[in-house]
Short mmCIF file of C-alpha atoms and ligand atoms in Angstrom, two decimals:
data_model
loop_
_atom_site.label_atom_id
_atom_site.label_comp_id
_atom_site.label_asym_id
_atom_site.label_seq_id
_atom_site.Cartn_x
_atom_site.Cartn_y
_atom_site.Cartn_z
CA UNK C 1455 -0.32 -0.55 -0.48
CA UNK C 1456 1.19 3.66 -0.80
CA UNK C 1457 2.38 5.38 1.62
CA UNK C 1458 1.22 8.75 2.74
CA UNK C 1459 3.46 11.38 1.32
CA UNK C 1460 3.61 14.07 4.76
CA UNK C 1461 1.55 14.48 7.37
CA UNK C 1462 -0.36 17.40 6.59
CA UNK C 1463 -1.18 16.24 2.90
CA UNK C 1464 -4.28 14.26 4.32
CA UNK C 1465 -6.12 17.22 5.49
CA UNK C 1466 -4.64 19.30 2.21
CA UNK C 1467 -6.36 19.37 -0.67
CA UNK C 1468 -9.31 17.51 -0.53
CA UNK C 1469 -11.35 17.99 -3.52
CA UNK C 1470 -8.24 17.60 -5.55
CA UNK C 1471 -7.93 14.76 -7.56
CA UNK C 1472 -4.67 12.11 -7.27
CA UNK C 1473 -3.23 11.51 -10.98
CA UNK C 1474 -3.08 7.99 -11.82
CA UNK C 1475 0.61 6.50 -11.36
CA UNK C 1476 3.78 7.60 -13.45
CA UNK C 1477 7.31 8.60 -13.28
CA UNK C 1478 9.01 11.12 -14.87
CA UNK C 1479 11.89 11.10 -16.40
CA UNK C 1480 13.71 14.27 -16.24
CA UNK C 1481 16.68 15.23 -19.34
CA UNK C 1482 18.63 17.87 -17.65
CA UNK C 1483 19.06 15.84 -14.09
CA UNK C 1484 22.00 17.91 -12.45
CA UNK C 1485 20.87 21.13 -14.34
CA UNK C 1486 19.99 24.65 -12.34
CA UNK C 1487 16.60 23.49 -13.82
CA UNK C 1488 16.15 21.08 -12.09
CA UNK C 1489 17.55 22.52 -8.94
CA UNK C 1490 15.87 25.24 -8.14
CA UNK C 1491 12.33 24.64 -9.92
CA UNK C 1492 11.45 20.89 -10.59
CA UNK C 1493 12.97 19.10 -7.59
CA UNK C 1494 11.20 22.04 -5.15
CA UNK C 1495 8.12 22.42 -6.48
CA UNK C 1496 7.40 18.23 -6.88
CA UNK C 1497 8.52 18.87 -2.83
CA UNK C 1498 5.71 21.29 -3.10
CA UNK C 1499 3.54 18.70 -4.68
CA UNK C 1500 4.74 15.53 -1.94
CA UNK C 1501 3.83 17.90 0.87
CA UNK C 1502 -0.01 19.05 0.15
CA UNK C 1503 -0.18 15.29 -1.35
CA UNK C 1504 -0.92 16.20 -4.92
CA UNK C 1505 1.15 13.55 -6.07
CA UNK C 1506 0.55 9.99 -7.21
CA UNK C 1507 0.38 7.70 -5.17
CA UNK C 1508 2.88 4.73 -7.02
CA UNK C 1509 5.31 7.66 -8.87
CA UNK C 1510 9.15 7.63 -9.44
CA UNK C 1511 11.40 10.39 -11.00
CA UNK C 1512 14.83 9.26 -12.65
CA UNK C 1513 17.05 11.14 -13.93
CA UNK C 1514 19.28 11.58 -17.21
CA UNK C 1515 21.43 13.21 -17.85
CA UNK C 1516 25.72 12.84 -18.64
CA UNK C 1517 27.11 13.13 -15.88
CA UNK C 1518 28.54 10.25 -13.49
CA UNK C 1519 26.26 9.21 -10.68
CA UNK C 1520 24.64 6.62 -9.21
CA UNK C 1521 20.28 6.59 -7.74
CA UNK C 1522 22.66 7.46 -4.11
CA UNK C 1523 24.09 10.12 -5.35
CA UNK C 1524 21.93 12.30 -7.59
CA UNK C 1525 19.04 12.11 -4.18
CA UNK C 1526 22.12 12.66 -2.37
CA UNK C 1527 22.80 15.56 -4.73
CA UNK C 1528 19.23 17.14 -4.75
CA UNK C 1529 19.40 17.25 -1.29
CA UNK C 1530 21.77 19.02 -0.27
CA UNK C 1531 20.31 21.08 -2.57
CA UNK C 1532 17.04 21.56 -1.82
CA UNK C 1533 18.27 22.33 2.15
CA UNK C 1534 20.66 25.12 0.14
CA UNK C 1535 16.99 26.48 0.03
CA UNK C 1536 15.81 27.01 3.82
CA UNK C 1537 15.71 29.85 5.04
CA UNK C 1538 16.56 32.12 1.31
CA UNK C 1539 15.47 34.52 -0.12
CA UNK C 1540 14.95 32.75 -3.88
CA UNK C 1541 11.61 31.40 -5.64
CA UNK C 1542 11.38 28.12 -2.46
CA UNK C 1543 12.54 29.45 0.43
CA UNK C 1544 10.99 27.52 3.24
CA UNK C 1545 11.19 27.66 7.02
CA UNK C 1546 12.37 23.98 6.70
CA UNK C 1547 12.02 20.94 5.21
CA UNK C 1548 9.70 18.33 5.69
CA UNK C 1549 11.49 15.37 5.88
CA UNK C 1550 9.14 12.79 5.40
CA UNK C 1551 6.97 13.83 2.69
CA UNK C 1552 10.87 14.47 1.06
CA UNK C 1553 12.13 11.37 1.63
CA UNK C 1554 9.33 9.69 -0.08
CA UNK C 1555 10.45 11.18 -2.64
CA UNK C 1556 13.99 11.09 -2.81
CA UNK C 1557 12.93 7.20 -2.05
CA UNK C 1558 11.80 6.90 -5.12
CA UNK C 1559 14.60 9.32 -7.15
CA UNK C 1560 16.42 6.62 -10.04
CA UNK C 1561 18.98 8.05 -12.66
CA UNK C 1562 20.71 6.71 -15.49
CA UNK C 1563 23.75 8.68 -17.13
CA UNK C 1564 24.12 9.40 -20.75
CA UNK C 1565 24.42 11.41 -23.41
CA UNK C 1566 21.74 12.99 -25.27
CA UNK C 1567 23.62 12.39 -28.81
CA UNK C 1568 23.90 8.42 -28.24
CA UNK C 1569 21.25 6.20 -29.31
CA UNK C 1570 22.74 3.81 -26.21
CA UNK C 1571 20.61 6.41 -24.17
CA UNK C 1572 18.00 5.91 -24.80
CA UNK C 1573 17.88 2.02 -25.50
CA UNK C 1574 18.90 1.13 -21.78
CA UNK C 1575 16.54 3.79 -20.87
CA UNK C 1576 13.78 1.69 -22.11
CA UNK C 1577 14.89 -1.58 -19.76
CA UNK C 1578 15.05 1.06 -16.64
CA UNK C 1579 11.98 2.39 -17.28
CA UNK C 1580 10.76 -1.31 -17.87
CA UNK C 1581 12.48 -1.91 -14.50
CA UNK C 1582 10.88 1.24 -12.04
CA UNK C 1583 7.90 0.53 -13.63
CA UNK C 1584 7.50 -2.85 -12.08
CA UNK C 1585 8.63 -2.23 -8.96
CA UNK C 1586 6.84 1.93 -8.24
CA UNK C 1587 3.55 0.43 -10.11
CA UNK C 1588 3.72 3.70 -12.42
CA UNK C 1589 1.39 1.96 -15.22
CA UNK C 1590 3.60 2.38 -18.96
CA UNK C 1591 3.00 5.96 -18.17
CA UNK C 1592 5.66 8.51 -19.38
CA UNK C 1593 6.57 11.74 -18.72
CA UNK C 1594 9.52 13.51 -20.62
CA UNK C 1595 10.76 16.48 -19.13
CA UNK C 1596 13.30 18.22 -21.13
CA UNK C 1597 15.54 20.48 -19.35
CA UNK C 1598 17.69 20.52 -21.17
CA UNK C 1599 19.57 23.52 -23.71
CA UNK C 1600 17.51 24.19 -26.51
CA UNK C 1601 19.29 23.25 -29.06
CA UNK C 1602 18.86 19.93 -27.59
CA UNK C 1603 15.10 19.16 -27.64
CA UNK C 1604 14.51 18.29 -31.22
CA UNK C 1605 17.98 15.74 -30.88
CA UNK C 1606 16.15 14.13 -27.21
CA UNK C 1607 12.51 14.22 -29.38
CA UNK C 1608 14.26 12.22 -32.50
CA UNK C 1609 15.66 9.22 -29.65
CA UNK C 1610 12.74 8.49 -28.02
CA UNK C 1611 11.06 8.84 -31.21
CA UNK C 1612 13.43 6.15 -32.56
CA UNK C 1613 13.80 4.40 -29.29
CA UNK C 1614 9.96 4.44 -29.87
CA UNK C 1615 9.46 5.67 -26.15
CA UNK C 1616 7.02 7.40 -27.47
CA UNK C 1617 4.19 5.88 -29.24
CA UNK C 1618 1.87 4.68 -27.13
CA UNK C 1619 -1.93 6.18 -27.13
CA UNK C 1620 -3.15 8.41 -24.54
CA UNK C 1621 -6.80 6.48 -23.83
CA UNK C 1622 -8.42 5.18 -20.74
CA UNK C 1623 -6.90 2.79 -19.02
CA UNK C 1624 -3.61 2.80 -21.74
CA UNK C 1625 -0.19 3.71 -20.58
CA UNK C 1626 0.38 7.11 -21.80
CA UNK C 1627 3.12 9.40 -22.78
CA UNK C 1628 3.62 13.09 -22.65
CA UNK C 1629 6.44 15.07 -23.75
CA UNK C 1630 7.34 18.69 -21.66
CA UNK C 1631 9.83 20.75 -23.94
CA UNK C 1632 10.69 24.41 -22.06
CA UNK C 1633 11.01 27.88 -23.72
CA UNK C 1634 12.93 29.07 -25.86
CA UNK C 1635 11.11 27.01 -28.40
CA UNK C 1636 12.60 28.71 -31.14
CA UNK C 1637 14.53 31.64 -31.72
CA UNK C 1638 12.60 33.26 -34.23
CA UNK C 1639 9.47 31.63 -36.88
CA UNK C 1640 11.11 29.76 -39.52
CA UNK C 1641 13.27 28.07 -36.56
CA UNK C 1642 10.07 27.35 -34.45
CA UNK C 1643 7.95 26.50 -37.04
CA UNK C 1644 11.63 23.91 -37.97
CA UNK C 1645 10.78 22.60 -34.95
CA UNK C 1646 7.35 22.17 -34.09
CA UNK C 1647 7.72 19.76 -38.30
CA UNK C 1648 10.68 18.30 -36.00
CA UNK C 1649 9.01 17.15 -32.94
CA UNK C 1650 5.83 16.04 -34.54
CA UNK C 1651 6.43 13.21 -36.56
CA UNK C 1652 7.69 12.15 -33.63
CA UNK C 1653 5.16 12.65 -31.24
CA UNK C 1654 1.47 14.08 -31.66
CA UNK C 1655 0.06 17.43 -30.66
CA UNK C 1656 -1.44 15.85 -27.95
CA UNK C 1657 1.43 14.69 -26.23
CA UNK C 1658 3.79 18.13 -26.12
CA UNK C 1659 3.13 19.86 -23.15
CA UNK C 1660 4.92 23.50 -24.26
CA UNK C 1661 5.74 24.67 -20.59
CA UNK C 1662 6.13 28.89 -20.53
CA UNK C 1663 6.44 29.44 -16.64
CA UNK C 1664 4.37 32.71 -16.71
CA UNK C 1665 0.93 30.45 -16.86
CA UNK C 1666 2.31 28.39 -13.79
CA UNK C 1667 1.67 31.90 -11.64
CA UNK C 1668 -1.30 32.27 -9.60
CA UNK C 1669 -2.32 35.12 -11.10
CA UNK C 1670 -1.75 35.43 -14.27
CA UNK C 1671 -4.50 32.19 -14.11
CA UNK C 1672 -6.30 35.26 -12.06
CA UNK C 1673 -6.77 36.92 -15.36
CA UNK C 1674 -10.05 34.44 -16.00
CA UNK C 1675 -11.20 34.39 -13.16
CA UNK C 1676 -11.91 37.77 -13.13
CA UNK C 1677 -12.96 38.23 -17.02
CA UNK C 1678 -14.97 35.26 -16.89
CA UNK C 1679 -16.63 34.92 -12.73
CA UNK C 1680 -17.77 37.90 -13.25
CA UNK C 1681 -20.99 39.85 -14.66
CA UNK C 1682 -19.62 43.23 -13.88
CA UNK C 1683 -16.26 43.43 -15.81
CA UNK C 1684 -17.50 41.99 -19.01
CA UNK C 1685 -19.79 44.40 -19.94
CA UNK C 1686 -17.01 46.93 -20.39
CA UNK C 1687 -14.42 44.92 -21.57
CA UNK C 1688 -13.97 46.16 -25.15
CA UNK C 1689 -13.64 49.36 -27.29
CA UNK C 1690 -16.92 51.03 -25.90
CA UNK C 1691 -15.52 50.88 -22.06
CA UNK C 1692 -11.81 50.99 -22.73
CA UNK C 1693 -9.21 53.64 -23.53
CA UNK C 1694 -5.81 51.63 -24.16
CA UNK C 1695 -4.44 48.56 -22.26
CA UNK C 1696 -0.81 48.60 -20.78
CA UNK C 1697 1.40 45.97 -19.90
CA UNK C 1698 4.59 46.10 -17.99
CA UNK C 1699 7.10 43.11 -17.20
CA UNK C 1700 9.58 45.41 -15.47
CA UNK C 1701 12.04 43.80 -12.97
CA UNK C 1702 14.79 45.06 -10.91
CA UNK C 1703 17.41 41.66 -12.40
CA UNK C 1704 20.22 42.48 -15.18
CA UNK C 1705 21.14 39.55 -17.45
CA UNK C 1706 22.15 37.88 -14.34
CA UNK C 1707 25.68 36.05 -15.28
CA UNK C 1708 23.62 34.63 -18.70
CA UNK C 1709 25.71 37.66 -20.87
CA UNK C 1710 26.74 34.54 -23.17
CA UNK C 1711 22.53 33.77 -23.63
CA UNK C 1712 21.24 36.95 -23.82
CA UNK C 1713 23.39 37.91 -26.32
CA UNK C 1714 21.91 35.89 -28.47
CA UNK C 1715 18.74 36.60 -27.22
CA UNK C 1716 17.95 40.28 -26.19
CA UNK C 1717 14.94 41.29 -24.64
CA UNK C 1718 12.48 41.37 -27.51
CA UNK C 1719 12.50 36.92 -27.81
CA UNK C 1720 13.59 36.60 -24.62
CA UNK C 1721 9.92 37.74 -22.91
CA UNK C 1722 7.76 39.22 -25.85
CA UNK C 1723 6.18 35.78 -28.21
CA UNK C 1724 5.82 33.93 -25.12
CA UNK C 1725 5.18 35.62 -21.27
CA UNK C 1726 4.41 38.51 -22.56
CA UNK C 1727 2.39 37.79 -25.32
CA UNK C 1728 0.52 35.65 -22.53
CA UNK C 1729 -0.13 38.22 -20.38
CA UNK C 1730 -2.09 39.68 -23.79
CA UNK C 1731 -3.77 36.88 -25.21
CA UNK C 1732 -5.59 36.73 -21.10
CA UNK C 1733 -6.64 39.76 -21.13
CA UNK C 1734 -8.16 40.44 -24.64
CA UNK C 1735 -9.49 36.75 -25.33
CA UNK C 1736 -13.34 35.77 -26.25
CA UNK C 1737 -14.67 34.43 -23.31
CA UNK C 1738 -14.27 30.06 -23.52
CA UNK C 1739 -17.10 28.64 -24.24
CA UNK C 1740 -15.52 25.82 -21.89
CA UNK C 1741 -12.30 25.42 -19.90
CA UNK C 1742 -11.70 22.82 -22.88
CA UNK C 1743 -7.84 23.08 -23.20
CA UNK C 1744 -8.30 23.67 -26.95
CA UNK C 1745 -11.26 25.85 -26.39
CA UNK C 1746 -9.04 28.42 -24.62
CA UNK C 1747 -6.20 27.79 -26.09
CA UNK C 1748 -7.83 28.31 -30.34
CA UNK C 1749 -9.26 31.58 -28.31
CA UNK C 1750 -5.58 32.97 -27.75
CA UNK C 1751 -5.14 31.99 -31.87
CA UNK C 1752 -7.55 33.94 -32.04
CA UNK C 1753 -6.19 36.94 -30.32
CA UNK C 1754 -3.10 36.34 -32.11
CA UNK C 1755 -4.97 35.79 -35.51
CA UNK C 1756 -6.31 39.67 -35.22
CA UNK C 1757 -2.32 41.05 -35.15
CA UNK C 1758 -0.94 42.43 -37.84
CA UNK C 1759 2.74 41.88 -37.42
CA UNK C 1760 4.52 44.36 -35.55
CA UNK C 1761 6.17 47.15 -37.72
CA UNK C 1762 9.51 48.60 -36.42
CA UNK C 1763 8.21 51.68 -36.49
CA UNK C 1764 5.48 50.98 -33.71
CA UNK C 1765 8.48 48.93 -31.35
CA UNK C 1766 10.84 50.64 -29.35
CA UNK C 1767 14.01 49.30 -28.20
CA UNK C 1768 16.68 49.92 -25.40
CA UNK C 1769 19.96 49.35 -23.68
CA UNK C 1770 20.61 50.04 -19.36
CA UNK C 1771 23.65 52.03 -19.01
CA UNK C 1772 25.47 51.82 -15.42
CA UNK C 1773 22.97 53.09 -12.56
CA UNK C 1774 21.69 52.13 -9.29
CA UNK C 1775 18.90 49.43 -8.78
CA UNK C 1776 17.58 49.91 -5.78
CA UNK C 1777 19.79 51.95 -4.05
CA UNK C 1778 22.61 48.85 -5.35
CA UNK C 1779 25.73 50.82 -7.99
CA UNK C 1780 24.98 48.05 -11.60
CA UNK C 1781 27.76 48.39 -14.15
CA UNK C 1782 26.19 48.34 -18.56
CA UNK C 1783 25.82 45.90 -19.97
CA UNK C 1784 28.40 46.57 -22.27
CA UNK C 1785 30.63 45.25 -19.41
CA UNK C 1786 29.32 41.90 -18.25
CA UNK C 1787 30.65 39.36 -18.88
CA UNK C 1788 29.94 37.56 -21.95
CA UNK C 1789 29.18 40.19 -23.77
CA UNK C 1790 30.05 42.54 -26.44
CA UNK C 1791 31.61 46.07 -25.29
CA UNK C 1792 29.93 47.17 -28.37
CA UNK C 1793 26.75 44.88 -27.90
CA UNK C 1794 23.54 46.28 -29.35
CA UNK C 1795 21.75 43.63 -28.00
CA UNK C 1796 18.27 45.60 -26.22
CA UNK C 1797 17.71 45.03 -22.43
CA UNK C 1798 14.52 47.14 -22.99
CA UNK C 1799 12.05 46.87 -25.01
CA UNK C 1800 8.30 48.64 -25.69
CA UNK C 1801 5.61 47.93 -28.51
CA UNK C 1802 2.20 48.73 -29.84
CA UNK C 1803 -0.32 46.45 -30.88
CA UNK C 1804 -3.64 46.80 -31.90
CA UNK C 1805 -5.95 43.91 -32.33
CA UNK C 1806 -8.04 43.63 -35.35
CA UNK C 1807 -11.23 42.77 -33.82
CA UNK C 1808 -14.64 43.58 -33.26
CA UNK C 1809 -14.04 44.06 -29.69
CA UNK C 1810 -10.76 45.60 -29.41
CA UNK C 1811 -10.11 48.08 -33.04
CA UNK C 1812 -9.02 50.87 -32.56
CA UNK C 1813 -7.73 49.87 -28.24
CA UNK C 1814 -4.40 49.96 -28.47
CA UNK C 1815 -2.18 47.92 -26.12
CA UNK C 1816 0.98 49.64 -25.56
CA UNK C 1817 2.94 46.69 -23.74
CA UNK C 1818 6.85 47.30 -22.23
CA UNK C 1819 9.44 44.95 -20.26
CA UNK C 1820 13.02 45.83 -19.48
CA UNK C 1821 16.24 44.59 -17.35
CA UNK C 1822 17.36 46.70 -14.31
CA UNK C 1823 14.29 49.42 -14.22
CA UNK C 1824 13.27 51.43 -12.04
CA UNK C 1825 11.31 48.12 -9.56
CA UNK C 1826 10.38 45.03 -10.05
CA UNK C 1827 6.26 44.95 -11.57
CA UNK C 1828 4.42 42.76 -13.72
CA UNK C 1829 0.48 44.68 -14.26
CA UNK C 1830 -1.33 44.61 -16.68
CA UNK C 1831 -3.88 48.11 -16.91
CA UNK C 1832 -6.45 48.81 -18.17
CA UNK C 1833 -7.92 52.75 -19.04
CA UNK C 1834 -11.01 53.03 -19.24
CA UNK C 1835 -12.60 55.77 -21.35
CA UNK C 1836 -13.68 59.65 -19.55
CA UNK C 1837 -16.91 59.92 -18.70
CA UNK C 1838 -18.80 61.42 -21.37
CA UNK C 1839 -19.57 64.97 -19.84
CA UNK C 1840 -16.74 67.11 -17.79
CA UNK C 1841 -19.82 68.21 -15.46
CA UNK C 1842 -16.67 68.88 -12.34
CA UNK C 1843 -14.90 70.92 -14.22
CA UNK C 1844 -16.34 74.21 -13.28
CA UNK C 1845 -15.68 75.60 -16.75
CA UNK C 1846 -11.95 75.23 -16.32
CA UNK C 1847 -11.31 72.61 -19.30
CA UNK C 1848 -9.01 70.85 -16.66
CA UNK C 1849 -9.39 67.06 -18.02
CA UNK C 1850 -10.79 64.30 -15.31
CA UNK C 1851 -8.65 61.78 -13.96
CA UNK C 1852 -9.05 57.98 -15.81
CA UNK C 1853 -10.82 56.15 -14.21
CA UNK C 1854 -7.87 52.58 -14.45
CA UNK C 1855 -8.23 48.34 -13.78
CA UNK C 1856 -4.76 47.29 -12.19
CA UNK C 1857 -4.55 43.53 -12.20
CA UNK C 1858 -1.55 43.19 -10.13
CA UNK C 1859 0.98 39.61 -11.27
CA UNK C 1860 3.96 40.55 -9.72
CA UNK C 1861 4.91 40.39 -6.98
CA UNK C 1862 2.46 41.26 -4.54
CA UNK C 1863 -0.50 40.05 -6.28
CA UNK C 1864 -3.78 41.88 -6.40
CA UNK C 1865 -6.11 44.23 -8.78
CA UNK C 1866 -7.05 47.70 -7.88
CA UNK C 1867 -9.45 50.25 -9.18
CA UNK C 1868 -8.57 53.92 -9.12
CA UNK C 1869 -11.83 56.60 -9.28
CA UNK C 1870 -12.79 59.58 -9.21
CA UNK C 1871 -15.22 60.93 -5.71
CA UNK C 1872 -16.43 63.57 -3.98
CA UNK C 1873 -13.21 65.95 -1.86
CA UNK C 1874 -14.68 66.91 1.21
CA UNK C 1875 -15.94 70.45 1.61
CA UNK C 1876 -18.33 72.93 0.08
CA UNK C 1877 -17.52 72.94 -3.46
CA UNK C 1878 -18.03 70.36 -5.52
CA UNK C 1879 -13.91 68.78 -5.93
CA UNK C 1880 -13.51 65.23 -7.41
CA UNK C 1881 -10.42 63.82 -6.01
CA UNK C 1882 -9.32 60.50 -7.90
CA UNK C 1883 -9.20 57.21 -5.14
CA UNK C 1884 -7.93 53.52 -5.43
CA UNK C 1885 -9.51 50.38 -3.87
CA UNK C 1886 -6.94 47.73 -3.28
CA UNK C 1887 -7.59 44.26 -3.08
CA UNK C 1888 -4.83 42.70 -2.33
CA UNK C 1889 -3.93 38.23 -2.59
CA UNK C 1890 -2.44 38.16 0.76
CA UNK C 1891 -4.99 39.79 2.51
CA UNK C 1892 -7.34 36.35 1.93
CA UNK C 1893 -5.16 33.95 1.69
CA UNK C 1894 -1.97 32.74 3.05
CA UNK C 1895 0.63 32.07 1.85
CA UNK C 1896 0.94 29.35 0.42
CA UNK C 1897 4.73 27.83 -0.90
CA UNK C 1898 4.70 27.72 -3.91
CA UNK C 1899 7.27 28.12 -7.48
CA UNK C 1900 5.21 28.71 -10.30
CA UNK C 1901 5.65 25.14 -11.29
CA UNK C 1902 3.39 23.54 -9.23
CA UNK C 1903 -0.22 23.43 -11.53
CA UNK C 1904 1.49 23.14 -14.87
CA UNK C 1905 3.99 19.25 -13.42
CA UNK C 1906 0.06 18.56 -12.18
CA UNK C 1907 -1.30 19.70 -15.10
CA UNK C 1908 1.21 17.10 -17.38
CA UNK C 1909 -0.16 14.36 -14.89
CA UNK C 1910 -3.62 14.11 -15.30
CA UNK C 1911 -2.98 15.55 -19.04
CA UNK C 1912 -4.82 18.51 -18.65
CA UNK C 1913 -3.10 20.63 -21.74
CA UNK C 1914 -4.78 23.69 -21.13
CA UNK C 1915 -2.20 25.91 -20.08
CA UNK C 1916 0.50 25.28 -22.47
CA UNK C 1917 1.28 26.65 -26.03
CA UNK C 1918 0.01 25.04 -28.67
CA UNK C 1919 2.25 24.40 -32.57
CA UNK C 1920 0.38 27.46 -34.04
CA UNK C 1921 0.11 29.40 -30.56
CA UNK C 1922 3.81 29.82 -31.01
CA UNK C 1923 4.32 31.03 -34.24
CA UNK C 1924 1.73 33.57 -33.94
CA UNK C 1925 3.85 34.71 -31.75
CA UNK C 1926 7.55 34.33 -33.27
CA UNK C 1927 5.03 35.50 -36.69
CA UNK C 1928 3.99 39.01 -34.53
CA UNK C 1929 7.49 39.74 -34.32
CA UNK C 1930 8.96 38.63 -36.68
CA UNK C 1931 9.07 42.46 -39.40
CA UNK C 1932 11.09 44.06 -36.13
CA UNK C 1933 13.66 41.03 -35.56
CA UNK C 1934 14.34 41.51 -39.02
CA UNK C 1935 14.16 45.29 -38.87
CA UNK C 1936 16.48 45.38 -35.63
CA UNK C 1937 18.86 42.14 -37.58
CA UNK C 1938 20.10 44.81 -39.92
CA UNK C 1939 20.01 48.22 -38.32
CA UNK C 1940 22.89 49.36 -36.21
CA UNK C 1941 21.33 51.72 -32.63
CA UNK C 1942 22.57 54.80 -32.93
CA UNK C 1943 21.76 55.69 -29.06
CA UNK C 1944 22.60 51.95 -27.17
CA UNK C 1945 23.38 52.49 -24.32
CA UNK C 1946 20.11 55.06 -23.78
CA UNK C 1947 18.87 54.30 -20.48
CA UNK C 1948 20.13 54.47 -16.59
CA UNK C 1949 20.49 51.34 -15.23
CA UNK C 1950 17.01 52.27 -12.44
CA UNK C 1951 14.83 53.98 -14.07
CA UNK C 1952 11.87 53.27 -16.46
CA UNK C 1953 13.29 53.11 -19.94
CA UNK C 1954 14.47 55.03 -22.60
CA UNK C 1955 13.37 58.35 -23.68
CA UNK C 1956 11.84 57.03 -26.79
CA UNK C 1957 9.61 54.41 -25.08
CA UNK C 1958 7.03 57.63 -23.11
CA UNK C 1959 7.43 59.35 -27.18
CA UNK C 1960 5.30 55.81 -28.27
CA UNK C 1961 2.55 56.67 -25.95
CA UNK C 1962 2.80 60.74 -26.72
CA UNK C 1963 2.82 60.76 -29.99
CA UNK C 1964 -0.84 57.90 -29.64
CA UNK C 1965 -2.49 61.51 -28.38
CA UNK C 1966 -0.18 62.24 -25.33
CA UNK C 1967 -0.27 59.23 -23.39
CA UNK C 1968 2.19 58.36 -20.70
CA UNK C 1969 3.05 55.31 -18.83
CA UNK C 1970 2.49 54.51 -15.30
CA UNK C 1971 5.13 55.00 -13.34
CA UNK C 1972 7.21 51.82 -12.86
CA UNK C 1973 6.68 51.12 -9.35
CA UNK C 1974 4.80 48.61 -7.45
CA UNK C 1975 1.52 50.36 -5.74
CA UNK C 1976 2.70 51.87 -2.76
CA UNK C 1977 -0.61 53.50 -1.88
CA UNK C 1978 -3.64 52.88 0.39
CA UNK C 1979 -3.72 48.87 1.14
CA UNK C 1980 -7.95 48.92 2.35
CA UNK C 1981 -10.27 51.61 3.05
CA UNK C 1982 -9.70 51.80 6.63
CA UNK C 1983 -10.75 55.28 8.49
CA UNK C 1984 -7.04 55.62 8.70
CA UNK C 1985 -6.57 56.50 4.79
CA UNK C 1986 -8.95 59.30 4.32
C1 BG6 K 3153 12.76 34.00 -17.83
C2 BG6 K 3153 13.56 35.10 -18.47
O1 BG6 K 3153 11.69 33.48 -18.80
O2 BG6 K 3153 11.75 34.74 -17.80
C3 BG6 K 3153 14.72 36.25 -17.72
O3 BG6 K 3153 14.95 33.82 -19.60
C4 BG6 K 3153 13.13 36.67 -16.87
O4 BG6 K 3153 15.27 36.48 -18.65
C5 BG6 K 3153 12.24 35.54 -16.40
O5 BG6 K 3153 14.00 37.17 -16.01
C6 BG6 K 3153 10.62 36.88 -15.64
O6 BG6 K 3153 10.33 35.89 -15.57
P1 BG6 K 3153 9.82 35.86 -13.21
O7 BG6 K 3153 9.41 34.55 -13.28
O8 BG6 K 3153 11.37 36.00 -13.03
O9 BG6 K 3153 8.69 36.79 -13.32
#
């Protein structure tokens, strides 16, 4: 009989079903992603009783290790996070939950390019299956550099490791692929063609970790779970939308990766476009994965590829971020001293459909900005008459609905009220809903839901082939233009600021609009007597 995953598990998540039996094979078993996110997420799932009773984990990598050494390696790393400040920073490790997991960990030494690895994998999986009762169900997780995605999938196909059909009671095989999925439209298409030779689309789980964030999923709940918002969610009531993903980190020792990537490729067709789709999609007819994914692709289909005049790029110079002095991008390790790679991008996007015609979506993302904040800010149209300007013609303050994604998850609404006193004068106030006021904090690295969904076979939070390609199609003209033209003003923003002046001009030329300040809203948290 299966042992309990942890003492806490029995009382947690009574309504969430445990997934059926399976083995999780992790290619890149010694890599950063396995250590920092995948294993902590599995531990959190074990803690909440959400791993299958019949579960096993098989690490595959080229480093010579055995089962015990891999278990020890991951045990040391999970303990090293205790009391830290990263995504995973528990106060302590629950030894029962961790012990339960480590008992089920196995390791296979193997090169991804060597066919022999996959022949051995076949046999090792059969052994694990017999021992752990995993019913022949296998997830292959590609936690490897993107240059290996095609290779590993080819090898899985050749070794007949991914032949299984999905269906009631039949063993299944699923493959999880990390970002980046291609580097442009052509390479993403090529990669799709290549992996679809060995896999069916319903076996492929293309991860965008933004979709694992609670508050990104909450966008759908807010929009489609409330009768209040949907009537105003269109061009009749919304003036424009601003999506900001501002980071306070630089390239963090990833200079050589970033030199071949830049902010546009790194963040926009994937993460930022997920936020855009969630905000702009039509209501789905159900929560079936394809019902939702098709609505997202419809948003992309209504966006023309962006022309370079609607795009701004920036690169940070030395400055100070949150009080700490930081170096210029061009002096980072493994970065060319004359690099033209952008660390900031802003775009103006129009969605040519019935709901959004004429409503610009401005998006921006950058490294080393003033504050860390990810938000979707919806600017409502002004009230139709200027009743309260006392003849001055002064513009009314706009109403804003702001979905704060991170770091302080919540929603705020800014609207006008009468300032107390004998004269009728308006004042903007804010109502804030903060997740932390209503829900206990959760240990969550963002991969828990994604891993759980792969185990239960729900592809809703994963990208379909057409969605990935559409994302690249939309930004391709900008990628092409930037590859040809050298910017003559780089670096053009100081680290610790809100980005280059051209980013402001992108909005200003649309009738004098401006970005919201890049800062975490530090206004009153709740409307209490003390806030008056
Ligand atoms: C990654 C990018 O995909 O997402 C990083 O490669 C970026 O450059 C990160 O910093 C942002 O994710 P998060 O979860 O920290 O907001």
